[in-house]
Coordinates of C-alpha atoms in Angstrom, one line a residue:
Chain A
X211 CA 0.0 0.0 0.0
X212 CA 2.9 2.4 0.7
X213 CA 6.6 2.0 0.3
X214 CA 7.9 3.4 3.6
X215 CA 7.9 0.9 6.4
X216 CA 6.5 3.7 8.8
X217 CA 3.4 3.9 6.6
X218 CA 3.2 0.1 6.4
X219 CA 3.2 -0.2 10.1
X220 CA 0.5 2.6 10.4
X221 CA -1.5 0.5 7.9
X222 CA -1.5 -2.6 10.2
X223 CA -2.1 -0.2 13.2
X224 CA -5.2 1.1 11.4
X225 CA -6.8 -2.3 10.9
X226 CA -6.1 -3.2 14.4
X227 CA -7.6 0.0 15.8
X228 CA -10.8 -0.6 13.7
X229 CA -10.9 -4.2 14.9
X230 CA -10.8 -3.1 18.5
X231 CA -13.6 -0.6 17.7
X232 CA -15.7 -3.3 16.0
X233 CA -15.1 -5.8 18.9
X234 CA -16.2 -3.3 21.4
X235 CA -19.3 -2.4 19.3
X236 CA -20.1 -6.1 19.2
X237 CA -19.7 -6.4 22.9
X238 CA -22.5 -3.9 23.4
X239 CA -24.8 -6.1 21.5
X240 CA -24.2 -9.4 23.4
X241 CA -23.0 -11.2 20.4
X242 CA -21.0 -14.6 20.8
X243 CA -17.3 -14.9 20.4
X244 CA -17.5 -15.6 16.7
X245 CA -19.9 -12.6 16.1
X246 CA -17.3 -10.4 17.8
X247 CA -14.6 -11.6 15.5
X248 CA -16.9 -11.2 12.4
X249 CA -17.9 -7.7 13.3
X250 CA -14.3 -6.8 13.9
X251 CA -13.3 -8.2 10.5
X252 CA -16.0 -6.4 8.7
X253 CA -15.3 -3.1 10.5
X254 CA -11.6 -3.3 9.5
X255 CA -11.8 -4.4 5.9
X256 CA -15.1 -3.1 4.8
X257 CA -14.2 0.3 3.5
X258 CA -11.0 -1.0 1.7
X259 CA -12.9 -4.0 0.3
X260 CA -15.6 -1.9 -1.3
X261 CA -12.9 0.5 -2.7
X262 CA -11.0 -2.5 -4.2
X263 CA -14.2 -3.9 -5.7
X264 CA -15.2 -0.5 -7.3
X265 CA -11.6 0.0 -8.7
X266 CA -11.4 -3.7 -10.0
X267 CA -8.5 -4.4 -7.7
X268 CA -7.8 -7.6 -5.6
X269 CA -9.2 -7.0 -2.1
X270 CA -6.2 -6.0 0.0
X271 CA -6.8 -8.7 2.6
X272 CA -6.9 -11.4 -0.1
X273 CA -3.6 -10.0 -1.5
X274 CA -2.0 -10.1 2.1
X275 CA -3.6 -12.3 4.5
X276 CA -1.5 -10.9 7.3
X277 CA -4.2 -8.3 7.7
X278 CA -6.7 -10.9 8.8
X279 CA -4.3 -12.4 11.3
X280 CA -3.9 -8.8 12.7
X281 CA -7.6 -8.3 13.0
X282 CA -8.4 -11.6 14.6
X283 CA -5.6 -11.0 17.1
X284 CA -6.8 -7.6 17.9
X285 CA -10.4 -8.8 18.4
X286 CA -9.4 -11.7 20.6
X287 CA -7.1 -9.4 22.6
X288 CA -10.0 -7.0 23.1
X289 CA -12.4 -9.8 24.4
X290 CA -9.7 -10.9 26.9
X291 CA -8.9 -7.3 28.0
X292 CA -12.3 -6.2 28.8
X293 CA -12.7 -9.1 31.2
X294 CA -10.2 -7.4 33.3
X295 CA -10.2 -3.7 32.7
X296 CA -12.5 -1.1 31.5
X297 CA -11.6 0.0 27.9
X298 CA -10.0 3.4 27.6
X299 CA -12.8 5.3 25.9
X300 CA -11.1 8.5 24.9
X301 CA -7.7 6.9 23.9
X302 CA -9.5 4.5 21.7
X303 CA -11.4 7.4 19.9
X304 CA -8.2 9.1 19.4
X305 CA -6.6 6.1 17.9
X306 CA -9.7 5.7 15.8
X307 CA -9.3 9.2 14.5
X308 CA -5.7 8.3 13.4
X309 CA -7.0 5.2 11.7
X310 CA -9.7 7.2 9.8
X311 CA -7.0 9.7 8.7
X312 CA -4.6 7.0 7.4
X313 CA -7.3 5.0 5.7
X314 CA -8.9 8.0 4.0
X315 CA -5.8 9.3 2.5
X316 CA -4.5 5.8 1.5
X317 CA -7.8 5.3 -0.3
X318 CA -7.6 8.6 -2.2
X319 CA -4.0 7.8 -3.2
X320 CA -5.1 4.4 -4.5
X321 CA -7.8 6.0 -6.6
X322 CA -5.2 8.4 -8.0
X323 CA -2.8 5.6 -8.8
X324 CA -5.8 4.1 -10.9
X325 CA -5.7 7.4 -12.9
X326 CA -9.0 8.7 -11.4
X327 CA -9.7 12.4 -10.9
X328 CA -10.0 14.4 -7.7
X329 CA -13.8 14.0 -7.1
X330 CA -13.6 10.2 -7.3
X331 CA -10.4 10.3 -5.3
X332 CA -12.3 12.0 -2.4
X333 CA -15.2 9.6 -2.7
X334 CA -12.9 6.6 -2.6
X335 CA -10.9 8.0 0.3
X336 CA -14.1 8.6 2.2
X337 CA -15.5 5.1 1.4
X338 CA -12.2 3.6 2.6
X339 CA -12.3 5.5 5.9
X340 CA -15.9 5.2 6.8
X341 CA -17.7 2.2 5.2
X342 CA -16.4 -0.5 7.6
X343 CA -18.1 1.4 10.3
X344 CA -21.3 1.7 8.3
X345 CA -21.3 -2.1 7.8
X346 CA -20.6 -2.7 11.5
X347 CA -23.8 -0.5 12.4
X348 CA -25.9 -2.1 9.7
X349 CA -25.0 -5.6 11.0
X350 CA -25.9 -4.4 14.6
X351 CA -29.3 -3.2 13.1
X352 CA -28.6 0.5 13.8
X353 CA -28.6 3.6 11.8
X354 CA -25.0 4.1 10.9
X355 CA -23.1 6.3 13.4
X356 CA -21.8 8.5 10.7
X357 CA -25.1 9.6 9.5
X358 CA -26.6 10.3 12.9
X359 CA -26.6 13.2 15.4
X360 CA -24.5 15.5 13.4
X361 CA -21.1 14.0 14.5
X362 CA -18.2 15.0 12.4
X363 CA -16.7 11.7 11.0
X364 CA -17.2 11.3 7.4
X365 CA -17.1 15.1 7.2
X366 CA -13.6 15.0 8.6
X367 CA -12.6 12.3 5.9
X368 CA -14.2 14.4 3.1
X369 CA -12.5 17.8 4.2
X370 CA -9.1 16.0 4.6
X371 CA -9.1 14.1 1.4
X372 CA -10.4 17.2 -0.5
X373 CA -7.5 19.2 1.1
X374 CA -5.1 16.4 -0.1
X375 CA -6.4 16.7 -3.7
X376 CA -6.5 20.5 -3.8
X377 CA -2.9 20.9 -2.3
X378 CA -1.5 18.6 -5.0
X379 CA -3.4 20.5 -7.7
X380 CA -1.6 23.6 -6.2
X381 CA 1.6 22.1 -6.8
X382 CA 2.6 20.6 -3.4
X383 CA 4.5 17.4 -3.2
X384 CA 2.5 14.3 -2.6
X385 CA 3.9 13.3 0.8
X386 CA 3.2 16.9 2.1
X387 CA -0.3 17.0 0.7
X388 CA -0.9 13.6 2.3
X389 CA 0.5 14.8 5.7
X390 CA -1.7 17.8 5.6
X391 CA -4.8 15.8 4.7
X392 CA -4.2 13.3 7.5
X393 CA -3.5 16.0 10.0
X394 CA -6.9 17.8 9.0
X395 CA -8.9 14.5 9.3
X396 CA -7.3 13.5 12.8
X397 CA -7.5 17.2 14.0
X398 CA -11.1 17.7 13.0
X399 CA -12.1 14.4 14.5
X400 CA -10.2 14.9 17.7
X401 CA -11.6 18.4 18.0
X402 CA -15.2 17.1 17.5
X403 CA -14.6 14.4 20.3
X404 CA -13.0 16.9 22.6
X405 CA -15.5 19.7 22.3
X406 CA -18.6 17.8 21.2
X407 CA -18.8 19.6 17.8
X408 CA -21.7 18.8 15.5
X409 CA -23.1 19.6 12.1
X410 CA -26.6 21.0 11.7
X411 CA -29.3 18.3 11.7
X412 CA -31.7 18.4 8.8
X413 CA -35.3 17.5 9.8
X414 CA -38.5 17.7 7.8
X415 CA -41.0 19.5 9.9
X416 CA -44.0 17.6 9.1
X417 CA -44.4 13.8 9.6
X418 CA -45.4 12.3 6.3
Chain B
X129 CA -25.4 4.8 -21.5
X130 CA -27.5 5.6 -24.5
X131 CA -26.6 7.4 -27.8
X132 CA -29.5 9.8 -28.1
X133 CA -29.2 12.9 -26.2
X134 CA -32.7 12.8 -24.9
X135 CA -32.1 9.5 -23.2
X136 CA -28.9 10.9 -21.9
X137 CA -30.9 13.8 -20.4
X138 CA -33.4 11.4 -19.0
X139 CA -30.5 9.5 -17.4
X140 CA -29.4 12.5 -15.4
X141 CA -32.9 13.4 -14.6
X142 CA -33.3 9.9 -13.1
X143 CA -30.3 10.2 -10.8
X144 CA -31.6 13.6 -9.8
X145 CA -35.0 12.4 -8.9
X146 CA -33.6 9.5 -6.9
X147 CA -31.3 11.9 -5.1
X148 CA -34.3 14.1 -4.1
X149 CA -36.1 11.0 -2.9
X150 CA -33.0 9.9 -0.9
X151 CA -32.7 13.4 0.7
X152 CA -36.3 13.4 1.7
X153 CA -36.1 10.0 3.4
X154 CA -33.0 11.1 5.2
X155 CA -34.9 14.3 6.4
X156 CA -37.5 12.0 7.9
X157 CA -34.7 10.4 10.1
X158 CA -33.1 13.7 11.3
X159 CA -29.7 12.9 9.8
X160 CA -27.1 15.7 9.6
X161 CA -26.3 17.6 6.2
X162 CA -23.7 15.0 5.3
X163 CA -26.0 12.1 6.0
X164 CA -28.4 13.6 3.7
X165 CA -26.0 13.9 0.9
X166 CA -24.7 10.3 1.5
X167 CA -28.2 8.9 1.5
X168 CA -29.0 10.8 -1.7
X169 CA -25.8 9.4 -3.3
X170 CA -26.5 5.9 -2.3
X171 CA -30.1 6.0 -3.4
X172 CA -29.1 7.3 -6.8
X173 CA -26.1 5.1 -7.6
X174 CA -26.8 1.9 -5.5
X175 CA -28.6 0.0 -8.2
X176 CA -26.4 0.8 -11.2
X177 CA -23.2 0.2 -9.1
X178 CA -24.3 -3.3 -8.0
X179 CA -25.3 -4.0 -11.7
X180 CA -21.9 -2.8 -12.8
X181 CA -20.0 -4.8 -10.2
X182 CA -21.9 -8.0 -11.2
X183 CA -21.3 -7.5 -14.9
X184 CA -17.6 -6.5 -14.2
X185 CA -17.9 -3.0 -15.7
X186 CA -16.5 0.2 -14.3
X187 CA -19.2 1.8 -12.1
X188 CA -21.1 4.4 -14.2
X189 CA -20.3 7.2 -11.7
X190 CA -16.6 6.5 -11.8
X191 CA -16.6 6.5 -15.6
X192 CA -18.5 9.8 -15.6
X193 CA -18.2 11.9 -12.3
X194 CA -20.9 14.4 -13.5
X195 CA -23.4 12.0 -12.0
X196 CA -21.9 12.7 -8.6
X197 CA -22.2 16.5 -9.2
X198 CA -25.8 16.2 -10.2
X199 CA -26.8 14.1 -7.2
X200 CA -25.0 16.4 -4.7
X201 CA -26.6 19.4 -6.4
X202 CA -30.1 17.8 -6.3
X203 CA -29.6 16.8 -2.5
X204 CA -28.5 20.4 -1.5
X205 CA -31.4 21.9 -3.6
X206 CA -33.8 19.7 -1.6
X207 CA -32.4 20.6 1.7
X208 CA -32.8 24.3 0.9
X209 CA -36.2 23.8 -0.7
X210 CA -37.8 22.1 2.2
X211 CA -36.7 25.1 4.6
X212 CA -39.3 27.1 2.6
X213 CA -41.9 24.9 1.1
X214 CA -43.6 21.7 1.6
X215 CA -42.4 19.0 -0.9
X216 CA -44.9 18.2 -3.6
X217 CA -45.5 14.5 -2.6
X218 CA -47.5 13.2 -5.5
X219 CA -45.4 15.0 -8.1
X220 CA -42.2 13.5 -6.6
X221 CA -43.7 10.0 -6.6
X222 CA -44.6 10.5 -10.3
X223 CA -41.2 11.6 -11.1
X224 CA -39.7 8.7 -9.1
X225 CA -41.9 6.4 -11.3
X226 CA -40.2 7.8 -14.4
X227 CA -36.7 7.2 -12.9
X228 CA -37.6 3.6 -12.1
X229 CA -38.9 3.0 -15.6
X230 CA -35.8 4.5 -17.2
X231 CA -33.3 2.9 -14.9
X232 CA -34.9 -0.6 -15.1
X233 CA -34.9 -0.6 -18.9
X234 CA -31.4 0.9 -19.2
X235 CA -30.2 -1.8 -16.8
X236 CA -31.8 -4.5 -18.9
X237 CA -30.2 -3.1 -22.1
X238 CA -26.7 -3.1 -20.5
X239 CA -27.1 -6.7 -19.5
X240 CA -28.2 -7.5 -23.1
X241 CA -25.1 -5.7 -24.4
X242 CA -23.0 -7.8 -22.2
X243 CA -24.4 -10.9 -24.0
X244 CA -26.6 -12.2 -21.3
X245 CA -30.1 -13.9 -21.7
X246 CA -33.5 -12.6 -21.1
X247 CA -33.9 -13.8 -17.4
X248 CA -30.6 -12.2 -16.4
X249 CA -31.6 -9.1 -18.1
X250 CA -34.8 -8.8 -16.2
X251 CA -33.0 -9.3 -13.0
X252 CA -30.3 -6.8 -13.8
X253 CA -32.9 -4.2 -14.9
X254 CA -34.8 -4.7 -11.6
X255 CA -31.6 -4.5 -9.6
X256 CA -30.7 -1.2 -11.3
X257 CA -34.2 0.2 -10.7
X258 CA -34.7 -0.7 -7.1
X259 CA -31.5 -1.6 -5.3
X260 CA -30.7 2.1 -4.5
X261 CA -33.9 2.3 -2.6
X262 CA -33.1 -0.8 -0.8
X263 CA -29.8 0.5 0.4
X264 CA -31.5 3.8 1.4
X265 CA -34.0 1.9 3.7
X266 CA -31.3 -0.5 5.1
X267 CA -29.0 2.5 6.0
X268 CA -32.1 4.0 7.7
X269 CA -32.5 0.8 9.7
X270 CA -36.0 0.0 8.0
X271 CA -37.3 -3.1 6.1
X272 CA -36.9 -2.1 2.6
X273 CA -40.0 -0.3 1.2
X274 CA -40.1 -2.5 -1.8
X275 CA -40.6 -5.6 0.3
X276 CA -43.2 -4.2 2.6
X277 CA -47.0 -3.9 2.5
X278 CA -47.6 -5.2 -0.9
X279 CA -46.7 -2.0 -2.8
X280 CA -46.2 -2.4 -6.5
X281 CA -42.6 -1.1 -7.1
X282 CA -40.1 -3.9 -7.9
X283 CA -43.2 -5.7 -9.4
X284 CA -43.6 -2.8 -11.9
X285 CA -39.9 -3.0 -12.7
X286 CA -40.0 -6.8 -13.3
X287 CA -43.2 -6.6 -15.4
X288 CA -41.8 -3.7 -17.6
X289 CA -38.3 -5.4 -18.1
X290 CA -40.0 -8.8 -18.9
X291 CA -42.2 -7.2 -21.5
X292 CA -39.2 -5.5 -22.9
X293 CA -37.4 -8.8 -23.3
X294 CA -40.5 -10.7 -24.7
X295 CA -41.4 -8.0 -27.3
X296 CA -37.8 -8.1 -28.6
X297 CA -38.0 -11.9 -28.8
X298 CA -41.2 -11.5 -30.7
X299 CA -39.4 -9.4 -33.3
X300 CA -40.2 -5.8 -32.2
X301 CA -37.4 -3.3 -32.7
X302 CA -35.4 -2.4 -29.7
X303 CA -36.5 1.3 -29.2
X304 CA -40.2 0.3 -29.4
X305 CA -39.7 -2.5 -27.0
X306 CA -37.9 -0.2 -24.6
X307 CA -40.7 2.4 -24.9
X308 CA -43.3 -0.3 -24.1
X309 CA -41.4 -1.5 -21.1
X310 CA -40.9 2.0 -19.8
X311 CA -44.5 2.8 -20.2
X312 CA -45.4 -0.4 -18.5
X313 CA -43.3 0.5 -15.4
X314 CA -44.3 4.0 -15.2
X315 CA -47.9 3.2 -15.8
X316 CA -48.2 0.4 -13.2
X317 CA -46.4 2.4 -10.6
X318 CA -48.5 5.5 -11.2
X319 CA -51.6 3.4 -11.1
X320 CA -50.5 1.9 -7.8
X321 CA -49.9 5.3 -6.3
X322 CA -53.2 6.8 -7.7
X323 CA -55.5 3.9 -6.6
X324 CA -53.5 2.5 -3.8
X325 CA -53.1 -1.0 -5.5
X326 CA -51.3 -3.7 -3.5
X327 CA -50.0 -7.3 -4.0
X328 CA -51.4 -10.0 -1.6
X329 CA -49.4 -10.2 1.6
X330 CA -47.9 -13.6 2.5
X331 CA -48.0 -14.3 6.3
X332 CA -47.2 -17.4 8.1
X333 CA -50.2 -17.9 10.4
X334 CA -48.4 -19.3 13.5
X335 CA -45.6 -17.5 15.3
X336 CA -42.6 -19.6 15.4
Chain C
X108 CA -18.8 -26.1 -9.6
X109 CA -18.0 -29.7 -9.3
X110 CA -17.5 -32.5 -12.0
X111 CA -19.5 -35.3 -10.4
X112 CA -23.2 -35.1 -11.1
X113 CA -24.0 -36.0 -7.5
X114 CA -22.2 -32.8 -6.3
X115 CA -24.0 -30.9 -9.0
X116 CA -27.4 -32.2 -7.8
X117 CA -26.4 -31.3 -4.2
X118 CA -25.5 -27.9 -5.4
X119 CA -29.0 -27.1 -6.8
X120 CA -30.5 -28.8 -3.6
X121 CA -28.5 -26.3 -1.7
X122 CA -29.8 -23.2 -3.4
X123 CA -33.4 -24.7 -3.1
X124 CA -33.1 -25.3 0.7
X125 CA -31.8 -21.9 1.3
X126 CA -34.6 -20.5 -0.9
X127 CA -37.1 -22.2 1.3
X128 CA -35.5 -20.9 4.5
X129 CA -35.4 -17.4 2.9
X130 CA -39.2 -17.6 2.0
X131 CA -40.1 -18.8 5.5
X132 CA -38.2 -15.9 7.0
X133 CA -40.0 -13.5 4.7
X134 CA -43.3 -15.0 5.8
X135 CA -42.6 -14.1 9.4
X136 CA -42.3 -10.4 8.3
X137 CA -45.6 -10.2 6.4
X138 CA -43.9 -9.3 3.1
X139 CA -45.8 -9.5 -0.1
X140 CA -45.3 -12.3 -2.7
X141 CA -42.5 -10.4 -4.5
X142 CA -40.8 -9.6 -1.3
X143 CA -40.8 -13.4 -0.4
X144 CA -39.3 -14.2 -3.8
X145 CA -36.6 -11.5 -3.5
X146 CA -35.7 -12.6 0.1
X147 CA -35.5 -16.1 -1.2
X148 CA -33.1 -15.1 -4.0
X149 CA -30.9 -13.1 -1.8
X150 CA -30.6 -15.8 0.9
X151 CA -29.7 -18.4 -1.8
X152 CA -27.2 -16.5 -3.9
X153 CA -25.9 -13.8 -1.5
X154 CA -22.9 -15.9 -0.2
X155 CA -21.8 -17.2 -3.5
X156 CA -22.2 -13.8 -5.2
X157 CA -20.0 -12.0 -2.7
X158 CA -17.4 -14.8 -3.1
X159 CA -17.4 -14.4 -6.8
X160 CA -17.2 -10.7 -6.6
X161 CA -14.1 -10.9 -4.3
X162 CA -12.5 -13.5 -6.5
X163 CA -13.2 -11.5 -9.7
X164 CA -15.3 -14.4 -11.2
X165 CA -18.6 -14.1 -12.9
X166 CA -21.4 -14.6 -10.3
X167 CA -22.5 -18.3 -10.5
X168 CA -26.1 -17.4 -11.2
X169 CA -25.3 -15.2 -14.1
X170 CA -23.1 -18.0 -15.6
X171 CA -25.9 -20.6 -15.2
X172 CA -29.5 -19.0 -14.8
X173 CA -31.0 -22.4 -13.9
X174 CA -30.1 -21.5 -10.4
X175 CA -32.5 -18.5 -10.4
X176 CA -35.2 -20.8 -11.9
X177 CA -34.7 -23.3 -9.1
X178 CA -34.7 -20.6 -6.4
X179 CA -37.9 -19.0 -7.7
X180 CA -39.7 -22.4 -8.0
X181 CA -38.7 -23.4 -4.5
X182 CA -40.0 -20.0 -3.1
X183 CA -43.3 -20.3 -4.8
X184 CA -43.6 -23.8 -3.7
X185 CA -43.1 -22.7 -0.2
X186 CA -45.7 -20.1 -0.4
X187 CA -48.3 -22.6 -1.7
X188 CA -47.2 -25.3 0.8
X189 CA -47.6 -23.2 4.0
X190 CA -51.2 -22.2 2.9
X191 CA -52.0 -26.0 3.5
X192 CA -49.6 -27.3 6.0
X193 CA -47.3 -26.3 8.8
X194 CA -43.6 -26.3 7.6
X195 CA -41.6 -29.2 9.1
X196 CA -39.2 -27.1 11.3
X197 CA -36.6 -29.8 12.3
X198 CA -36.5 -31.3 8.9
X199 CA -35.9 -27.9 7.4
X200 CA -33.1 -27.1 9.8
X201 CA -31.4 -30.3 9.1
X202 CA -31.6 -29.7 5.4
X203 CA -30.2 -26.2 6.0
X204 CA -27.3 -27.9 7.8
X205 CA -26.5 -29.8 4.7
X206 CA -26.8 -26.8 2.5
X207 CA -24.3 -25.0 4.8
X208 CA -21.9 -27.8 4.7
X209 CA -22.0 -28.1 1.0
X210 CA -21.8 -24.4 0.2
X211 CA -18.9 -23.8 2.7
X212 CA -16.8 -26.5 1.3
X213 CA -17.6 -25.6 -2.3
X214 CA -16.6 -22.0 -1.6
X215 CA -13.2 -23.1 0.0
X216 CA -12.6 -25.3 -3.1
X217 CA -13.3 -22.3 -5.4
X218 CA -10.8 -20.0 -3.5
X219 CA -8.1 -22.9 -3.7
X220 CA -8.7 -23.2 -7.4
X221 CA -7.9 -19.5 -7.6
X222 CA -4.6 -20.2 -6.1
X223 CA -5.3 -18.6 -2.7
X224 CA -4.0 -19.9 0.6
X225 CA -5.7 -21.7 3.5
X226 CA -6.8 -18.8 5.6
X227 CA -8.4 -17.1 2.7
X228 CA -10.0 -20.5 1.6
X229 CA -11.6 -20.8 5.1
X230 CA -12.8 -17.1 4.9
X231 CA -14.3 -17.6 1.3
X232 CA -15.9 -20.9 2.4
X233 CA -17.5 -19.3 5.4
X234 CA -18.7 -16.3 3.4
X235 CA -20.2 -18.6 0.8
X236 CA -22.0 -20.6 3.5
X237 CA -23.4 -17.8 5.7
X238 CA -23.5 -14.5 3.9
X239 CA -26.8 -15.1 2.2
X240 CA -28.4 -15.6 5.6
X241 CA -26.8 -12.3 6.8
X242 CA -28.3 -10.4 3.9
X243 CA -31.7 -12.0 4.6
X244 CA -31.6 -10.8 8.2
X245 CA -30.4 -7.3 7.3
X246 CA -33.2 -6.9 4.8
X247 CA -35.6 -7.9 7.4
X248 CA -34.0 -5.3 9.8
X249 CA -32.7 -7.8 12.3
X250 CA -29.3 -8.4 13.8
X251 CA -28.1 -11.3 11.7
X252 CA -28.9 -14.7 13.3
X253 CA -25.5 -15.9 12.9
X254 CA -24.1 -13.3 15.2
X255 CA -26.7 -13.6 18.0
X256 CA -27.2 -15.7 21.0
X257 CA -24.3 -17.9 20.6
X258 CA -25.7 -20.3 18.1
X259 CA -23.3 -22.4 16.2
X260 CA -23.7 -21.7 12.6
X261 CA -20.7 -19.7 11.1
X262 CA -18.7 -21.6 13.8
X263 CA -19.6 -24.9 12.2
X264 CA -18.6 -23.5 8.7
X265 CA -15.2 -22.2 10.0
X266 CA -14.5 -25.5 11.8
X267 CA -15.4 -27.7 8.8
X268 CA -13.6 -25.5 6.3
X269 CA -10.5 -25.4 8.5
X270 CA -10.5 -29.1 8.9
X271 CA -10.7 -29.4 5.1
X272 CA -7.8 -27.2 4.6
X273 CA -5.7 -29.0 7.4
X274 CA -6.4 -32.5 6.3
X275 CA -5.2 -31.6 2.7
X276 CA -2.1 -30.1 4.1
X277 CA -1.6 -33.4 6.0
X278 CA -1.7 -35.2 2.7
X279 CA -5.2 -36.4 2.6
X280 CA -6.8 -36.5 -0.9
X281 CA -9.1 -33.7 -1.7
X282 CA -12.4 -35.6 -2.0
X283 CA -11.8 -37.4 1.5
X284 CA -10.8 -33.9 3.0
X285 CA -14.0 -32.4 1.5
X286 CA -16.2 -35.2 2.8
X287 CA -14.6 -34.9 6.3
X288 CA -15.2 -31.0 6.2
X289 CA -18.8 -31.3 5.2
X290 CA -19.5 -34.1 7.8
X291 CA -18.0 -31.7 10.5
X292 CA -20.1 -28.8 9.5
X293 CA -23.4 -30.8 9.2
X294 CA -22.7 -32.7 12.4
X295 CA -21.8 -29.8 14.5
X296 CA -24.9 -27.8 13.2
X297 CA -27.3 -30.8 13.7
X298 CA -25.8 -31.4 17.3
X299 CA -26.3 -27.7 18.1
X300 CA -29.9 -27.9 16.9
X301 CA -30.6 -31.1 18.6
X302 CA -29.0 -30.3 21.9
X303 CA -29.2 -26.5 21.9
X304 CA -25.5 -26.0 22.1
X305 CA -24.2 -22.5 22.2
X306 CA -21.1 -20.4 22.2
X307 CA -20.2 -18.2 25.2
X308 CA -21.7 -14.8 24.8
X309 CA -19.4 -11.7 25.1
X310 CA -21.0 -8.8 26.9
X311 CA -19.4 -5.5 27.9
X312 CA -20.4 -5.2 31.5
X313 CA -21.1 -1.5 31.7
X314 CA -23.5 0.4 29.3
X315 CA -21.5 3.0 27.5

């Protein structure tokens, strides 16, 4: 996915963080051990898989099965951990923000490397970052978290991926544009968590 | 998608109408502005995207990003419009019927152009016409509208796409078969809305 | 899918059994006749279709439309049957266990024939066996049955597909490994039904 070994490490860190978030969501629904692992896998690979299907690439976890091993390990670790200790909510949300930042920009880069334009790169980046969480919520029979209550999640992904595209168009080198995009996503998301920022909610006044 | 510029215009009109219907559905669920846009996009492109994935084609909105621009514009227009005026329910439902007619026949034609037989063409036409609405309802955590309460929606798509296939087998020229198929879909759907027609409901008598 | 005509017959028996299970699930939700057929189709083809998309193969029901004919016939038969007689619950569950066994091992074999390793073969086998039921439950706006209440369903598929892979690695001939895998899946599932076996449920103690 990326040449530098730091980015490669972050990539695995990203799936691990999303696996933990999926396992915790499953725990709130009283699923069995297998259900927890399945939700963790779906949360971690959902976005990248849809991106790969749409771009006619081999799904990244088929190309490199170590992703699955990482995810299953992270999910089982979570199950054992919460038997003994309360999960650190804020720490996890901040890690999730980093995962969102990394996945969204990586997704946009993959779209670019397929020769697609800026708008599609933003859409693919956003799909990569958020679709796993959407699947997690759909499987738990809930309205997806990213669509509810004005929380700034997909919005952060869209803003950061757009900045990444615009900065490159303006002539900035790719690594700097990527860093700026990731910082924007993580920053917006962390600010939204810390200060409870929301987007305006759109409601039809009359019931129909 | 189609050579004539009238059909091309109808194509964009179709995604716009489905975007409006998605935005209105999102408004009923108190989603935020981004959620409204996401639901509008999913409603408009869901059917054609699944068709393209199944037929191993590039998704139509990746091939031509102007579809996304049209959809986002229609969704934002809807959000602004309903601040000032009540949406015209019946007018919108009739427009939606036209969108269903166009998408279903266009989907069947694309399956035919991939060399597939009549049954698959009907299935692909139906998927193209209705799957976006299914995704919209799943994301809103509802049983999909097309499956509930005996309303004639997918039924209209199936009937019209089948007629389109049968008329061509009987020797009718493709444009006339397409026109007959579209008229059937739009007509059945509009009649169902105007007179509240339904299909018989199938219920297992005992709770199990 | 398989050379021997016994396996080919079992393949069609598998989609038919899953179609019946989908039609019965739809009946519990008071869907209309079309909704019943749609749920039956989705339940039967969902798993194999996702597997084929991920492996970049033509969906099996596009390659051979007789699957759709079988599914639609089985769904309509179910609708007529339950008008007159109570469906035989246990018999159906046992047949479903056989369908799960066959689909899971067939899915693993298809992954192997695409040159993929053991872990991916297990994942593909499990997807093939269970994803149709997941879609059925999502469309009915329920938390998927395989994730709830510790029932042994996907677990059986994972265990049997893993055994199939391990036995082949150990040198056993493919048909024998397949037979052992199928027997494990069907046996575990039937035992779980007969004695109400469950997996431990994982619950976060505090509401968050």
